[in-house]
mmCIF file of C-alpha atoms and ligand atoms in Angstrom:
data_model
loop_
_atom_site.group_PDB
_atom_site.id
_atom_site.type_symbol
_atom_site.label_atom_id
_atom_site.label_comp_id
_atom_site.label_asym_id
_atom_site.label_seq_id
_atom_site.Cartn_x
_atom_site.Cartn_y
_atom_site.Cartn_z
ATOM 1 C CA UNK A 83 -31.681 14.784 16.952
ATOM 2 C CA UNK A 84 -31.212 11.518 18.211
ATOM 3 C CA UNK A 85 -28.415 9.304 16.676
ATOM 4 C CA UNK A 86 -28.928 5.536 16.038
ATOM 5 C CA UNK A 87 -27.500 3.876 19.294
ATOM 6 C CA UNK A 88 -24.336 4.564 19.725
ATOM 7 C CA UNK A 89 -23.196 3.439 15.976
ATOM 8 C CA UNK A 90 -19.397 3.611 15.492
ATOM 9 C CA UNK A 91 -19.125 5.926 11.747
ATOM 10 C CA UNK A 92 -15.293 6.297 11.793
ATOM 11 C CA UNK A 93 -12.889 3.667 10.126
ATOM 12 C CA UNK A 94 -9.588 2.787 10.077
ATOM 13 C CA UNK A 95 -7.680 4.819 7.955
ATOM 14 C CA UNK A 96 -9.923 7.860 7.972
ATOM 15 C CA UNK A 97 -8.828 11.096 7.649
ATOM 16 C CA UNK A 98 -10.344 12.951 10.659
ATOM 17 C CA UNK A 99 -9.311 16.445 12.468
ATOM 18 C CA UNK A 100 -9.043 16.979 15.900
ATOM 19 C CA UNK A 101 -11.739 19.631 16.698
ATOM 20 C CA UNK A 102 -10.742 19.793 20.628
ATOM 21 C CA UNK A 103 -8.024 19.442 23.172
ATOM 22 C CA UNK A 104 -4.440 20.291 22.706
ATOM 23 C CA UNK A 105 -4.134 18.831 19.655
ATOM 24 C CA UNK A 106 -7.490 20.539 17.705
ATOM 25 C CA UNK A 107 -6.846 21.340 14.288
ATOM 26 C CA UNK A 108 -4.569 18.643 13.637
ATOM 27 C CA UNK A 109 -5.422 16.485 10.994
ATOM 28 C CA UNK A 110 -4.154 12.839 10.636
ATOM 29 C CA UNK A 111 -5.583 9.116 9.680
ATOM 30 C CA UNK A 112 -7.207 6.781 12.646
ATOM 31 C CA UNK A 113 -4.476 4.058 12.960
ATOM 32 C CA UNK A 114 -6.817 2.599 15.504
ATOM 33 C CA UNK A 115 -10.340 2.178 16.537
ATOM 34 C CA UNK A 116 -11.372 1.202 20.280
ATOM 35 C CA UNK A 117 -14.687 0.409 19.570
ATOM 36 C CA UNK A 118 -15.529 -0.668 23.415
ATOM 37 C CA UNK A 119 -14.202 2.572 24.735
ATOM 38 C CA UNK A 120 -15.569 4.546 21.738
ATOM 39 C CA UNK A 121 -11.963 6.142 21.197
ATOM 40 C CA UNK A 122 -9.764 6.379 18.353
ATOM 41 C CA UNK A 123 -5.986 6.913 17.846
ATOM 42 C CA UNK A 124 -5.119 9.187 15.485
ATOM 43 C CA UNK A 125 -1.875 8.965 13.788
ATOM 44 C CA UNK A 126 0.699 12.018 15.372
ATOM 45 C CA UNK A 127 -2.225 13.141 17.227
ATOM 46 C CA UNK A 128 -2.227 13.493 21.459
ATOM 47 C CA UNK A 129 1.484 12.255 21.497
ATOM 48 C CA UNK A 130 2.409 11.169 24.602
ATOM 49 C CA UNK A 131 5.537 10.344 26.375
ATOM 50 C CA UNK A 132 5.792 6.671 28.029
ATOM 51 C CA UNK A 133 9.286 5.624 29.883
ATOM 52 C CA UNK A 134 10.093 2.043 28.084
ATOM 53 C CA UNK A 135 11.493 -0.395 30.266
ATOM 54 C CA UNK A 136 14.915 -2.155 29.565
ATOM 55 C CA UNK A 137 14.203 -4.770 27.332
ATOM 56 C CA UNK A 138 17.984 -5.974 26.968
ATOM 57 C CA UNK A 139 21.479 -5.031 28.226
ATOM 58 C CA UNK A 140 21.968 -2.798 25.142
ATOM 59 C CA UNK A 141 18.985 -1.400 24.738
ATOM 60 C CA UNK A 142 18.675 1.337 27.413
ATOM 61 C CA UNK A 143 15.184 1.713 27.807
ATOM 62 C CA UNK A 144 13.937 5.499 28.356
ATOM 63 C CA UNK A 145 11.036 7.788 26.830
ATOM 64 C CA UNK A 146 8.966 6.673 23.949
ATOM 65 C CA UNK A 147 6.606 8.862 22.200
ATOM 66 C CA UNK A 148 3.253 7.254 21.411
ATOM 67 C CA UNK A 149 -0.169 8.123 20.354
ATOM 68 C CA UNK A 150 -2.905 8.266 22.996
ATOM 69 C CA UNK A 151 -6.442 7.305 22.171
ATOM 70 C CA UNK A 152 -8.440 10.095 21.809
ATOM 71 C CA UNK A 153 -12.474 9.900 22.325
ATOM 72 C CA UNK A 154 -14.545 9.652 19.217
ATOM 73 C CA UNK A 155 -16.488 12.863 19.666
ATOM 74 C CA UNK A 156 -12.922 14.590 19.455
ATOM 75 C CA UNK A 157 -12.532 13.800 16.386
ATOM 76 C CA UNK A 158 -14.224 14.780 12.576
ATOM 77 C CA UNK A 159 -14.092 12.774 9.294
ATOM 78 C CA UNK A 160 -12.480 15.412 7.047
ATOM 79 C CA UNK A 161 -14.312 15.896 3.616
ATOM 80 C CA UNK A 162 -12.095 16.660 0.442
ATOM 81 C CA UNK A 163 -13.975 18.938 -0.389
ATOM 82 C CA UNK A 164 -15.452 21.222 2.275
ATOM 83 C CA UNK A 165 -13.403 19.590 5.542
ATOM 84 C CA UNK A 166 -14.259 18.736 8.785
ATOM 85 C CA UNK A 167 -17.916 17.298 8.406
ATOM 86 C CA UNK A 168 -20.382 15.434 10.085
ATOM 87 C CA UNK A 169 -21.081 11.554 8.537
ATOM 88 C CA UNK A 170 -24.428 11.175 7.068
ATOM 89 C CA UNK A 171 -25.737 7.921 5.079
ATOM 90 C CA UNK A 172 -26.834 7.293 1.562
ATOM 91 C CA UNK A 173 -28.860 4.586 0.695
ATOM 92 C CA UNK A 174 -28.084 2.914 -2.732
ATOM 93 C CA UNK A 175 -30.781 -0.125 -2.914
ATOM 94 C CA UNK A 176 -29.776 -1.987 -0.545
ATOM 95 C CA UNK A 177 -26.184 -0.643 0.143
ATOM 96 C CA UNK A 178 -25.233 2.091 2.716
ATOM 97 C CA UNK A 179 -22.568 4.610 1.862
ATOM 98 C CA UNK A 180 -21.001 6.883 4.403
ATOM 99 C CA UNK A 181 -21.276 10.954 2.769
ATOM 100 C CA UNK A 182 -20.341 14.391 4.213
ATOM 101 C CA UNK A 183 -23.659 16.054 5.621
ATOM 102 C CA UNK A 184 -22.820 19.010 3.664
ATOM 103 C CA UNK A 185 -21.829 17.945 0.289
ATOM 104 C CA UNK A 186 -22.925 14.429 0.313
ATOM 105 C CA UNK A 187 -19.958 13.635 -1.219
ATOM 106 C CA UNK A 188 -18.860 10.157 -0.741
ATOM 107 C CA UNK A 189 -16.818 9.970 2.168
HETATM 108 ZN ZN1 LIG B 314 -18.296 17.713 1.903
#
């Protein structure tokens, strides 16, 4: 089934699971979208450790955890009703919703 080209479905603020990587089954919202790169980051998802340079003679720097963008495809809009789903459309005259594929719930 082809997909319109390359059409970016997930939001900010989206609650999506992780359905690979070390991370998969963690669920969190999408703090922020990398459209060009077609990633997401995913709030206390693929933490990762980044040494923080000295910013000040009292501050002494060291290891900050952050969240890593993780790619799109990664990553599932979770449904309140039946979970991790795929994003279909509903047409309502001339305005699109985003629904779950399996419940068509409003998503
Ligand atoms: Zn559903």
């Amino acid at each position: 089934m082809a997909e319109a080209a390359h059409k970016f479905k997930l939001k900010k603020e989206d609650t999506v699971q992780i359905i690979a990587g070390k991370d998969k089954g963690k669920r969190g919202k999408i703090l922020k979208i990398l459209r060009d790169k077609d990633r997401v980051v995913v709030e206390g998802a693929n933490i990762v450790k980044k040494a923080q340079k000295r910013r000040s003679q009292q501050d002494r720097g060291g290891i900050v955890e952050v969240e890593a963008a993780l790619h799109s495809s990664n990553v599932q809009i979770v449904c309140k009703k039946c979970g991790p789903t795929r994003i279909g459309y509903k047409l309502d005259g001339d305005k699109k919703t985003r629904v779950c594929r399996k419940c068509g719930e409003a998503l």
